[in-house]
Amino acid sequence: MTPQGQPGTPVLQALTDGTLAGSWVLDLARSEVRLESRHTWGLRPVHGIFRQVAGNGTVTAAGQVTGTLTVAAGSIDTKNKRRDKDLRSAKIFDIASHPDITCTVDGMQPANGGVRVTGSLTVRGRTRPLSFDAKASAAAGEVQLDAQVPVNRADFGLTYSPLRMASLNNTITVHAVFTRQ
């Protein structure tokens, strides 16, 4: 079901019948990217939201999906100014040299009752392959994608953690709504 309560078309059906062919753009007002981690040796959850996100995608008539989701690393907001300053600094995201976190999608296949999204993730200048399962639906000229993506920040060289208090394992939660361009 879509948020409006209307049944959504399974995305894979819409891909194969050509319904989704064309260009798509991220609806910034209805989309969000969140970061979740654990601190104090796993005892305290830490939540943040990226306030600046952009994205687009293309679906071919044959159902091939490509796209990009770009997050301004400096837009992280954990509701703790000191933590946010550290995250933006050269110790973690190094926004002066690497202002964006980018997810590039190069495919989508059926998986586990939803879709498996494949592509790459670039953080702080390091690019790694990325594959995750997501729930997806299409309705009334929009496509929604919801996923929780596990990421080990050490894969991107982000190992700074005073006293090893912060977990290296993080979850990126994505709620993306795309509309026709």
Coordinates of N, CA, C and O in Angstrom, one line a residue:
M1 N 0.8 -1.2 0.0 CA 0.0 0.0 0.0 C 0.9 1.2 0.0 O 1.9 1.3 0.7
T2 N 0.5 2.2 -0.7 CA 1.2 3.5 -0.7 C 0.7 4.3 0.6 O -0.3 3.9 1.2
P3 N 1.4 5.4 0.9 CA 0.9 6.1 2.1 C -0.5 6.6 2.0 O -1.2 6.8 3.0
Q4 N -1.0 6.8 0.8 CA -2.4 7.3 0.6 C -3.4 6.2 0.7 O -4.6 6.4 0.6
G5 N -2.9 5.0 1.0 CA -3.8 3.8 1.1 C -4.2 3.2 -0.2 O -5.1 2.3 -0.2
Q6 N -3.6 3.6 -1.3 CA -4.0 3.0 -2.6 C -3.0 1.8 -2.8 O -1.9 1.9 -2.5
P7 N -3.5 0.8 -3.4 CA -2.7 -0.4 -3.7 C -1.6 0.1 -4.7 O -1.9 0.8 -5.7
G8 N -0.3 -0.2 -4.4 CA 0.7 0.1 -5.3 C 1.0 -1.1 -6.3 O 0.8 -2.2 -5.9
T9 N 1.4 -0.8 -7.5 CA 1.8 -1.8 -8.4 C 3.2 -2.4 -8.0 O 4.1 -1.6 -7.7
P10 N 3.4 -3.7 -8.0 CA 4.7 -4.2 -7.7 C 5.7 -3.6 -8.7 O 5.4 -3.6 -9.9
V11 N 6.8 -3.1 -8.3 CA 7.7 -2.4 -9.2 C 8.2 -3.4 -10.3 O 8.4 -2.9 -11.4
L12 N 8.5 -4.6 -9.9 CA 9.0 -5.5 -11.0 C 8.0 -5.7 -12.1 O 8.4 -5.8 -13.3
Q13 N 6.7 -5.8 -11.8 CA 5.7 -5.9 -12.9 C 5.7 -4.6 -13.7 O 5.7 -4.7 -14.9
A14 N 5.8 -3.4 -13.1 CA 5.9 -2.2 -13.8 C 7.1 -2.0 -14.6 O 7.1 -1.4 -15.7
L15 N 8.2 -2.6 -14.2 CA 9.5 -2.6 -14.9 C 9.3 -3.4 -16.2 O 9.7 -3.0 -17.3
T16 N 8.8 -4.6 -16.1 CA 8.7 -5.5 -17.2 C 7.7 -5.1 -18.2 O 7.9 -5.4 -19.4
D17 N 6.6 -4.4 -17.8 CA 5.6 -4.0 -18.8 C 5.9 -2.6 -19.4 O 5.1 -2.1 -20.2
G18 N 7.0 -2.0 -19.0 CA 7.4 -0.7 -19.5 C 6.8 0.5 -18.9 O 7.0 1.7 -19.3
T19 N 5.9 0.3 -17.9 CA 5.2 1.4 -17.3 C 6.1 2.4 -16.7 O 5.8 3.6 -16.7
L20 N 7.3 2.0 -16.2 CA 8.2 2.9 -15.5 C 9.3 3.5 -16.3 O 10.1 4.3 -15.8
A21 N 9.3 3.2 -17.6 CA 10.3 3.7 -18.5 C 10.3 5.2 -18.5 O 9.3 5.9 -18.5
G22 N 11.5 5.8 -18.4 CA 11.6 7.3 -18.4 C 12.6 7.7 -17.3 O 13.3 7.0 -16.7
S23 N 12.6 9.0 -17.1 CA 13.4 9.7 -16.1 C 12.7 10.0 -14.8 O 11.5 10.4 -14.9
W24 N 13.3 9.9 -13.7 CA 12.7 10.1 -12.4 C 13.6 11.0 -11.6 O 14.8 11.0 -11.7
V25 N 13.0 11.7 -10.7 CA 13.7 12.6 -9.8 C 13.2 12.4 -8.3 O 12.0 12.1 -8.1
L26 N 14.1 12.5 -7.4 CA 13.8 12.3 -6.0 C 12.9 13.5 -5.5 O 13.2 14.6 -5.7
D27 N 11.8 13.2 -4.8 CA 11.0 14.2 -4.2 C 11.6 14.5 -2.8 O 11.4 13.7 -1.9
L28 N 12.3 15.6 -2.7 CA 13.0 16.0 -1.5 C 12.1 16.1 -0.3 O 12.5 15.8 0.8
A29 N 10.9 16.6 -0.5 CA 10.0 16.9 0.6 C 9.5 15.6 1.3 O 9.1 15.6 2.4
R30 N 9.5 14.5 0.5 CA 8.9 13.3 1.0 C 9.9 12.1 1.2 O 9.6 11.0 1.5
S31 N 11.2 12.5 1.0 CA 12.3 11.5 1.1 C 13.2 11.8 2.3 O 13.3 13.0 2.7
E32 N 13.9 10.8 2.8 CA 14.8 11.0 3.9 C 15.9 9.9 3.9 O 15.6 8.8 3.6
V33 N 17.1 10.3 4.4 CA 18.1 9.4 4.7 C 18.6 9.6 6.1 O 18.9 10.7 6.5
R34 N 18.6 8.5 6.9 CA 18.9 8.5 8.3 C 20.2 7.6 8.5 O 20.4 6.6 7.8
L35 N 20.9 8.0 9.5 CA 22.1 7.2 10.0 C 21.8 6.7 11.4 O 21.4 7.5 12.2
E36 N 22.0 5.5 11.6 CA 21.9 4.9 13.0 C 23.1 4.2 13.4 O 23.7 3.4 12.5
S37 N 23.6 4.4 14.6 CA 24.7 3.7 15.1 C 24.6 3.4 16.6 O 23.5 3.8 17.2
R38 N 25.6 2.9 17.2 CA 25.6 2.7 18.7 C 26.8 3.3 19.2 O 27.9 3.4 18.6
H39 N 26.7 3.9 20.4 CA 27.8 4.6 21.1 C 28.0 4.0 22.5 O 27.1 3.3 23.0
T40 N 29.0 4.5 23.2 CA 29.2 4.0 24.6 C 29.2 2.5 24.6 O 28.5 1.9 25.3
W41 N 30.1 1.9 23.8 CA 30.3 0.5 23.7 C 29.0 -0.3 23.4 O 28.8 -1.3 24.0
G42 N 28.2 0.3 22.6 CA 27.0 -0.4 22.2 C 25.8 -0.1 23.1 O 24.7 -0.7 22.8
L43 N 25.9 0.7 24.1 CA 24.9 0.9 25.1 C 23.9 1.9 24.7 O 22.7 1.9 25.1
R44 N 24.3 2.9 23.9 CA 23.4 4.1 23.5 C 23.3 4.1 22.0 O 24.2 4.2 21.3
P45 N 22.0 4.2 21.6 CA 21.8 4.4 20.2 C 22.1 5.9 19.8 O 21.8 6.8 20.6
V46 N 22.6 6.1 18.6 CA 22.8 7.4 18.0 C 22.0 7.5 16.7 O 22.2 6.6 15.9
H47 N 21.2 8.5 16.6 CA 20.4 8.7 15.3 C 20.7 10.0 14.7 O 20.9 11.0 15.4
G48 N 20.8 10.0 13.4 CA 21.0 11.3 12.7 C 20.2 11.3 11.4 O 19.9 10.2 10.9
I49 N 20.0 12.5 10.9 CA 19.3 12.6 9.6 C 20.2 13.5 8.7 O 20.8 14.5 9.2
F50 N 20.2 13.2 7.5 CA 20.9 14.1 6.5 C 19.9 15.0 6.0 O 18.9 14.6 5.4
R51 N 20.1 16.3 6.1 CA 19.1 17.3 5.8 C 19.1 17.7 4.3 O 18.2 18.3 3.8
Q52 N 20.2 17.3 3.6 CA 20.3 17.6 2.1 C 20.5 16.3 1.3 O 21.6 15.7 1.5
V53 N 19.5 16.0 0.5 CA 19.6 14.8 -0.3 C 19.1 15.1 -1.7 O 18.1 15.9 -1.8
A54 N 19.7 14.5 -2.7 CA 19.2 14.7 -4.1 C 19.3 13.4 -4.8 O 20.1 12.5 -4.4
G55 N 18.5 13.2 -5.8 CA 18.6 11.9 -6.5 C 17.9 11.9 -7.8 O 17.0 12.8 -8.0
N56 N 18.2 11.0 -8.7 CA 17.5 10.8 -9.9 C 17.7 9.4 -10.4 O 18.6 8.7 -9.9
G57 N 16.9 9.0 -11.3 CA 17.0 7.6 -11.9 C 16.5 7.6 -13.3 O 15.7 8.4 -13.7
T58 N 16.8 6.5 -14.0 CA 16.3 6.2 -15.3 C 15.9 4.8 -15.4 O 16.6 3.9 -14.9
V59 N 14.8 4.5 -16.1 CA 14.4 3.2 -16.3 C 14.2 3.1 -17.8 O 13.5 3.9 -18.5
T60 N 14.9 2.1 -18.4 CA 14.8 1.8 -19.9 C 13.5 1.1 -20.2 O 12.9 0.5 -19.3
A61 N 13.1 1.0 -21.4 CA 11.9 0.3 -21.8 C 12.1 -1.2 -21.5 O 11.1 -1.9 -21.3
A62 N 13.3 -1.7 -21.5 CA 13.6 -3.1 -21.1 C 13.6 -3.3 -19.6 O 13.8 -4.5 -19.2
G63 N 13.4 -2.3 -18.8 CA 13.4 -2.5 -17.4 C 14.7 -2.3 -16.6 O 14.8 -2.6 -15.5
Q64 N 15.7 -1.9 -17.3 CA 17.0 -1.6 -16.7 C 17.0 -0.4 -15.8 O 16.5 0.7 -16.3
V65 N 17.4 -0.4 -14.6 CA 17.4 0.7 -13.7 C 18.8 1.2 -13.4 O 19.7 0.4 -13.1
T66 N 19.0 2.5 -13.5 CA 20.2 3.2 -13.0 C 19.8 4.4 -12.3 O 18.7 5.0 -12.5
G67 N 20.6 4.9 -11.4 CA 20.3 6.1 -10.7 C 21.4 6.5 -9.7 O 22.4 5.8 -9.5
T68 N 21.2 7.6 -9.1 CA 22.2 8.2 -8.1 C 21.4 8.9 -7.0 O 20.4 9.6 -7.2
L69 N 21.9 8.6 -5.8 CA 21.4 9.3 -4.6 C 22.6 10.0 -4.0 O 23.6 9.3 -3.7
T70 N 22.5 11.3 -3.8 CA 23.6 12.1 -3.3 C 23.2 12.7 -2.0 O 22.2 13.4 -1.9
V71 N 24.0 12.5 -1.0 CA 23.8 13.1 0.4 C 24.9 14.1 0.7 O 26.0 13.7 0.5
A72 N 24.5 15.3 1.1 CA 25.5 16.2 1.6 C 26.0 15.8 3.0 O 25.2 15.8 3.9
A73 N 27.2 15.3 3.1 CA 27.7 14.8 4.3 C 27.6 15.9 5.4 O 27.4 15.5 6.6
G74 N 27.8 17.1 5.1 CA 27.8 18.2 6.1 C 26.4 18.5 6.6 O 26.3 19.3 7.6
S75 N 25.4 17.9 6.0 CA 24.0 18.1 6.5 C 23.6 17.2 7.6 O 22.4 17.2 8.0
I76 N 24.5 16.4 8.1 CA 24.1 15.5 9.2 C 23.7 16.2 10.4 O 24.3 17.2 10.8
D77 N 22.6 15.8 11.0 CA 22.0 16.4 12.2 C 21.7 15.3 13.2 O 20.7 14.6 13.0
T78 N 22.5 15.2 14.3 CA 22.2 14.2 15.3 C 21.6 14.9 16.6 O 21.5 14.2 17.6
K79 N 21.3 16.2 16.5 CA 20.8 16.9 17.6 C 21.8 17.1 18.7 O 21.5 17.3 19.8
N80 N 23.1 17.0 18.3 CA 24.2 17.2 19.2 C 25.3 17.9 18.5 O 26.0 17.3 17.6
K81 N 25.4 19.2 18.7 CA 26.3 20.1 17.9 C 27.8 19.6 17.9 O 28.5 19.7 16.9
R82 N 28.2 19.2 19.1 CA 29.6 18.7 19.2 C 29.8 17.5 18.4 O 30.8 17.4 17.6
R83 N 28.9 16.5 18.5 CA 29.0 15.3 17.7 C 29.0 15.6 16.2 O 29.8 15.1 15.4
D84 N 28.0 16.5 15.8 CA 27.9 16.9 14.4 C 29.2 17.5 13.9 O 29.6 17.2 12.7
K85 N 29.8 18.4 14.7 CA 31.1 19.0 14.3 C 32.2 17.9 14.1 O 32.9 18.0 13.1
D86 N 32.2 16.9 15.0 CA 33.2 15.9 14.8 C 32.9 15.1 13.6 O 33.8 14.7 12.8
L87 N 31.6 14.7 13.3 CA 31.3 14.0 12.1 C 31.7 14.7 10.8 O 32.1 14.1 9.9
R88 N 31.6 16.0 10.8 CA 31.9 16.8 9.6 C 33.4 17.0 9.5 O 33.9 17.3 8.4
S89 N 34.2 16.9 10.5 CA 35.6 17.2 10.5 C 36.4 16.1 9.7 O 35.9 15.1 9.3
A90 N 37.7 16.4 9.6 CA 38.6 15.5 8.9 C 38.7 14.1 9.6 O 39.1 13.1 9.0
K91 N 38.3 14.0 10.9 CA 38.3 12.8 11.6 C 37.3 11.7 11.0 O 37.6 10.5 11.1
I92 N 36.2 12.2 10.5 CA 35.2 11.3 10.0 C 34.9 11.6 8.6 O 35.5 11.1 7.7
F93 N 33.8 12.4 8.3 CA 33.4 12.6 6.9 C 34.4 13.5 6.1 O 34.4 13.5 4.8
D94 N 35.1 14.4 6.7 CA 36.0 15.3 6.0 C 35.3 16.1 4.9 O 35.7 16.0 3.8
I95 N 34.3 16.8 5.3 CA 33.4 17.5 4.3 C 34.2 18.6 3.5 O 33.7 18.9 2.4
A96 N 35.3 19.1 4.0 CA 36.1 20.0 3.2 C 36.6 19.4 2.0 O 36.7 20.0 0.9
S97 N 37.0 18.1 2.1 CA 37.6 17.4 0.9 C 36.6 16.5 0.2 O 36.7 16.2 -1.0
H98 N 35.6 16.0 1.0 CA 34.6 15.0 0.5 C 33.2 15.5 0.9 O 32.6 14.9 1.8
P99 N 32.6 16.5 0.2 CA 31.4 17.0 0.7 C 30.2 16.1 0.5 O 29.2 16.2 1.2
D100 N 30.3 15.1 -0.4 CA 29.1 14.2 -0.7 C 29.3 12.7 -0.4 O 30.5 12.2 -0.5
I101 N 28.3 12.1 0.0 CA 28.2 10.6 0.0 C 27.3 10.2 -1.1 O 26.2 10.8 -1.3
T102 N 27.7 9.3 -2.0 CA 27.0 9.0 -3.2 C 26.7 7.5 -3.3 O 27.6 6.7 -3.2
C103 N 25.5 7.2 -3.6 CA 25.1 5.8 -3.9 C 24.7 5.8 -5.3 O 23.8 6.5 -5.8
T104 N 25.4 4.9 -6.1 CA 25.1 4.8 -7.5 C 24.4 3.4 -7.7 O 25.0 2.4 -7.3
V105 N 23.3 3.4 -8.3 CA 22.5 2.2 -8.6 C 22.7 1.8 -10.0 O 22.6 2.6 -10.9
D106 N 23.1 0.5 -10.2 CA 23.2 0.0 -11.6 C 22.3 -1.2 -11.9 O 22.4 -1.8 -13.0
G107 N 21.5 -1.6 -10.9 CA 20.5 -2.7 -11.2 C 19.5 -2.9 -10.1 O 19.7 -2.5 -9.0
M108 N 18.5 -3.6 -10.5 CA 17.4 -4.0 -9.5 C 16.8 -5.3 -10.0 O 16.5 -5.4 -11.1
Q109 N 16.8 -6.3 -9.1 CA 16.3 -7.6 -9.4 C 15.3 -8.0 -8.3 O 15.4 -7.6 -7.1
P110 N 14.4 -9.0 -8.6 CA 13.5 -9.5 -7.5 C 14.3 -10.2 -6.4 O 15.3 -10.9 -6.7
A111 N 13.9 -10.0 -5.2 CA 14.6 -10.7 -4.1 C 13.7 -10.6 -2.8 O 13.3 -9.5 -2.5
N112 N 13.6 -11.7 -2.1 CA 13.0 -11.7 -0.8 C 11.6 -11.0 -0.7 O 11.4 -10.2 0.3
G113 N 10.8 -11.1 -1.7 CA 9.5 -10.4 -1.6 C 9.6 -8.9 -2.0 O 8.6 -8.2 -1.9
G114 N 10.7 -8.5 -2.4 CA 10.9 -7.1 -2.8 C 11.9 -7.0 -3.9 O 11.8 -7.8 -4.9
V115 N 12.9 -6.1 -3.8 CA 13.9 -6.0 -4.8 C 15.3 -6.0 -4.2 O 15.5 -5.7 -3.0
R116 N 16.3 -6.5 -4.9 CA 17.7 -6.4 -4.6 C 18.3 -5.3 -5.4 O 18.2 -5.3 -6.6
V117 N 18.8 -4.2 -4.7 CA 19.4 -3.1 -5.4 C 20.9 -3.3 -5.4 O 21.5 -3.7 -4.4
T118 N 21.5 -3.1 -6.6 CA 23.0 -3.3 -6.7 C 23.6 -2.0 -7.2 O 23.0 -1.2 -7.9
G119 N 24.8 -1.7 -6.8 CA 25.5 -0.6 -7.2 C 26.8 -0.3 -6.4 O 27.5 -1.3 -6.1
S120 N 27.1 0.9 -6.1 CA 28.2 1.2 -5.3 C 27.9 2.4 -4.3 O 27.0 3.2 -4.6
L121 N 28.7 2.4 -3.3 CA 28.6 3.5 -2.3 C 30.0 4.2 -2.2 O 31.0 3.5 -2.0
T122 N 30.0 5.5 -2.3 CA 31.2 6.3 -2.1 C 31.1 7.2 -0.9 O 30.2 8.0 -0.8
V123 N 32.0 7.0 0.0 CA 32.1 7.8 1.2 C 33.6 8.2 1.4 O 34.5 7.3 1.3
R124 N 33.8 9.5 1.6 CA 35.1 10.0 1.8 C 36.1 9.5 0.7 O 37.3 9.2 1.0
G125 N 35.7 9.5 -0.5 CA 36.5 9.2 -1.6 C 36.8 7.7 -1.9 O 37.5 7.4 -2.8
R126 N 36.2 6.9 -1.0 CA 36.4 5.4 -1.2 C 35.1 4.8 -1.7 O 34.0 5.1 -1.1
T127 N 35.2 4.1 -2.8 CA 34.0 3.5 -3.4 C 34.0 2.0 -3.2 O 35.0 1.3 -3.4
R128 N 32.9 1.4 -2.7 CA 32.8 0.0 -2.4 C 31.5 -0.5 -3.1 O 30.5 0.2 -3.2
P129 N 31.5 -1.8 -3.5 CA 30.2 -2.4 -4.1 C 29.2 -2.3 -3.0 O 29.5 -2.5 -1.8
L130 N 27.9 -2.2 -3.4 CA 26.8 -2.2 -2.5 C 25.7 -3.0 -3.0 O 25.4 -3.0 -4.2
S131 N 25.0 -3.8 -2.2 CA 23.9 -4.6 -2.5 C 23.0 -4.7 -1.3 O 23.5 -5.0 -0.2
F132 N 21.7 -4.4 -1.5 CA 20.8 -4.4 -0.4 C 19.4 -4.7 -0.8 O 19.0 -4.5 -2.0
D133 N 18.6 -5.3 0.1 CA 17.2 -5.6 -0.2 C 16.4 -4.4 0.2 O 16.7 -3.7 1.1
A134 N 15.3 -4.2 -0.6 CA 14.4 -3.0 -0.4 C 13.0 -3.4 -0.7 O 12.7 -4.3 -1.4
K135 N 12.1 -2.7 -0.1 CA 10.7 -2.8 -0.4 C 10.4 -1.6 -1.4 O 10.9 -0.5 -1.3
A136 N 9.7 -2.0 -2.5 CA 9.4 -1.0 -3.5 C 8.0 -1.1 -4.0 O 7.4 -2.2 -4.1
S137 N 7.4 0.1 -4.4 CA 6.1 0.1 -5.0 C 6.0 1.2 -5.9 O 6.7 2.2 -5.9
A138 N 5.1 1.1 -6.9 CA 4.8 2.2 -7.8 C 3.3 2.4 -7.9 O 2.5 1.5 -7.8
A139 N 3.0 3.7 -7.8 CA 1.5 4.1 -7.9 C 1.4 5.6 -8.3 O 2.2 6.4 -7.8
A140 N 0.5 5.9 -9.1 CA 0.1 7.3 -9.5 C 1.4 8.1 -9.8 O 1.6 9.2 -9.3
G141 N 2.2 7.6 -10.7 CA 3.3 8.4 -11.2 C 4.5 8.6 -10.2 O 5.3 9.5 -10.3
E142 N 4.6 7.7 -9.2 CA 5.7 7.7 -8.3 C 6.2 6.3 -7.9 O 5.4 5.4 -8.1
V143 N 7.4 6.3 -7.5 CA 8.0 5.0 -7.1 C 8.6 5.3 -5.7 O 9.2 6.3 -5.5
Q144 N 8.3 4.3 -4.8 CA 8.8 4.4 -3.4 C 9.8 3.3 -3.2 O 9.5 2.2 -3.6
L145 N 10.8 3.6 -2.5 CA 11.8 2.6 -2.1 C 12.2 2.8 -0.7 O 12.5 3.9 -0.2
D146 N 12.1 1.7 0.1 CA 12.4 1.7 1.5 C 13.4 0.6 1.8 O 13.2 -0.5 1.5
A147 N 14.5 1.0 2.5 CA 15.6 0.0 2.8 C 16.3 0.4 4.1 O 16.4 1.6 4.5
Q148 N 16.9 -0.6 4.7 CA 17.8 -0.4 5.8 C 19.1 -1.1 5.3 O 19.1 -2.3 5.1
V149 N 20.1 -0.3 5.1 CA 21.4 -0.7 4.5 C 22.5 -0.8 5.6 O 22.9 0.3 6.1
P150 N 23.0 -2.0 5.9 CA 24.1 -2.1 6.9 C 25.4 -1.7 6.2 O 25.7 -2.0 5.1
V151 N 26.1 -0.8 7.0 CA 27.4 -0.4 6.4 C 28.4 -0.4 7.6 O 28.2 0.1 8.7
N152 N 29.6 -1.0 7.3 CA 30.7 -0.9 8.2 C 31.6 0.2 7.8 O 32.2 0.3 6.7
R153 N 31.7 1.2 8.7 CA 32.4 2.5 8.3 C 33.9 2.3 8.1 O 34.5 3.0 7.4
A154 N 34.4 1.2 8.7 CA 35.8 0.9 8.5 C 36.1 0.6 7.0 O 37.2 0.9 6.5
D155 N 35.1 0.1 6.2 CA 35.3 -0.1 4.8 C 35.6 1.2 4.0 O 36.1 1.1 2.9
F156 N 35.3 2.3 4.6 CA 35.5 3.6 4.0 C 36.6 4.4 4.7 O 36.7 5.6 4.5
G157 N 37.4 3.8 5.6 CA 38.4 4.4 6.3 C 37.9 5.3 7.5 O 38.7 6.1 8.0
L158 N 36.7 5.1 7.9 CA 36.2 6.0 9.0 C 36.3 5.2 10.3 O 35.3 4.7 10.8
T159 N 37.5 5.1 10.9 CA 37.7 4.3 12.1 C 37.9 5.2 13.3 O 38.0 4.6 14.4
Y160 N 37.9 6.5 13.2 CA 38.1 7.3 14.4 C 37.0 7.1 15.4 O 35.8 7.1 15.1
S161 N 37.4 6.8 16.6 CA 36.5 6.6 17.7 C 37.3 6.6 19.0 O 38.0 5.7 19.4
P162 N 37.2 7.8 19.7 CA 37.9 7.9 21.0 C 37.6 6.7 22.0 O 36.4 6.4 22.1
L163 N 38.5 6.1 22.5 CA 38.3 5.0 23.4 C 37.5 3.8 22.8 O 37.0 3.0 23.5
R164 N 37.4 3.8 21.5 CA 36.7 2.7 20.8 C 35.2 2.6 21.3 O 34.7 1.6 21.4
M165 N 34.7 3.8 21.6 CA 33.3 3.8 22.1 C 32.2 3.7 21.0 O 31.1 3.2 21.3
A166 N 32.5 4.1 19.8 CA 31.5 4.1 18.8 C 31.6 2.8 17.9 O 32.7 2.4 17.6
S167 N 30.5 2.3 17.6 CA 30.5 1.1 16.8 C 30.9 1.4 15.3 O 30.6 2.5 14.8
L168 N 31.6 0.5 14.7 CA 31.9 0.6 13.3 C 30.7 0.2 12.4 O 30.7 0.5 11.2
N169 N 29.8 -0.5 13.0 CA 28.6 -1.0 12.2 C 27.5 0.0 12.3 O 27.1 0.4 13.4
N170 N 27.0 0.5 11.2 CA 26.0 1.5 11.1 C 24.9 1.0 10.2 O 25.1 0.1 9.4
T171 N 23.7 1.6 10.3 CA 22.6 1.3 9.4 C 22.2 2.6 8.8 O 21.9 3.6 9.5
I172 N 22.1 2.6 7.5 CA 21.5 3.8 6.7 C 20.1 3.4 6.4 O 19.9 2.4 5.7
T173 N 19.2 4.2 6.8 CA 17.8 4.0 6.5 C 17.3 4.9 5.5 O 17.5 6.2 5.6
V174 N 16.8 4.4 4.4 CA 16.4 5.2 3.2 C 14.9 5.1 3.0 O 14.4 4.0 2.9
H175 N 14.3 6.2 2.9 CA 12.9 6.3 2.4 C 12.9 7.3 1.2 O 13.1 8.5 1.4
A176 N 12.9 6.7 0.0 CA 13.0 7.5 -1.2 C 11.7 7.5 -2.0 O 11.2 6.4 -2.3
V177 N 11.3 8.7 -2.4 CA 10.1 8.8 -3.3 C 10.5 9.5 -4.5 O 11.0 10.6 -4.5
F178 N 10.4 8.8 -5.6 CA 10.7 9.3 -7.0 C 9.5 9.7 -7.8 O 8.5 8.9 -7.7
T179 N 9.5 10.8 -8.4 CA 8.4 11.2 -9.3 C 8.9 11.4 -10.7 O 10.1 11.6 -10.9
R180 N 8.0 11.2 -11.7 CA 8.4 11.4 -13.1 C 9.0 12.8 -13.3 O 8.4 13.8 -12.8
Q181 N 10.0 12.9 -14.1 CA 10.6 14.1 -14.5 C 9.9 14.8 -15.6 O 9.4 14.1 -16.5

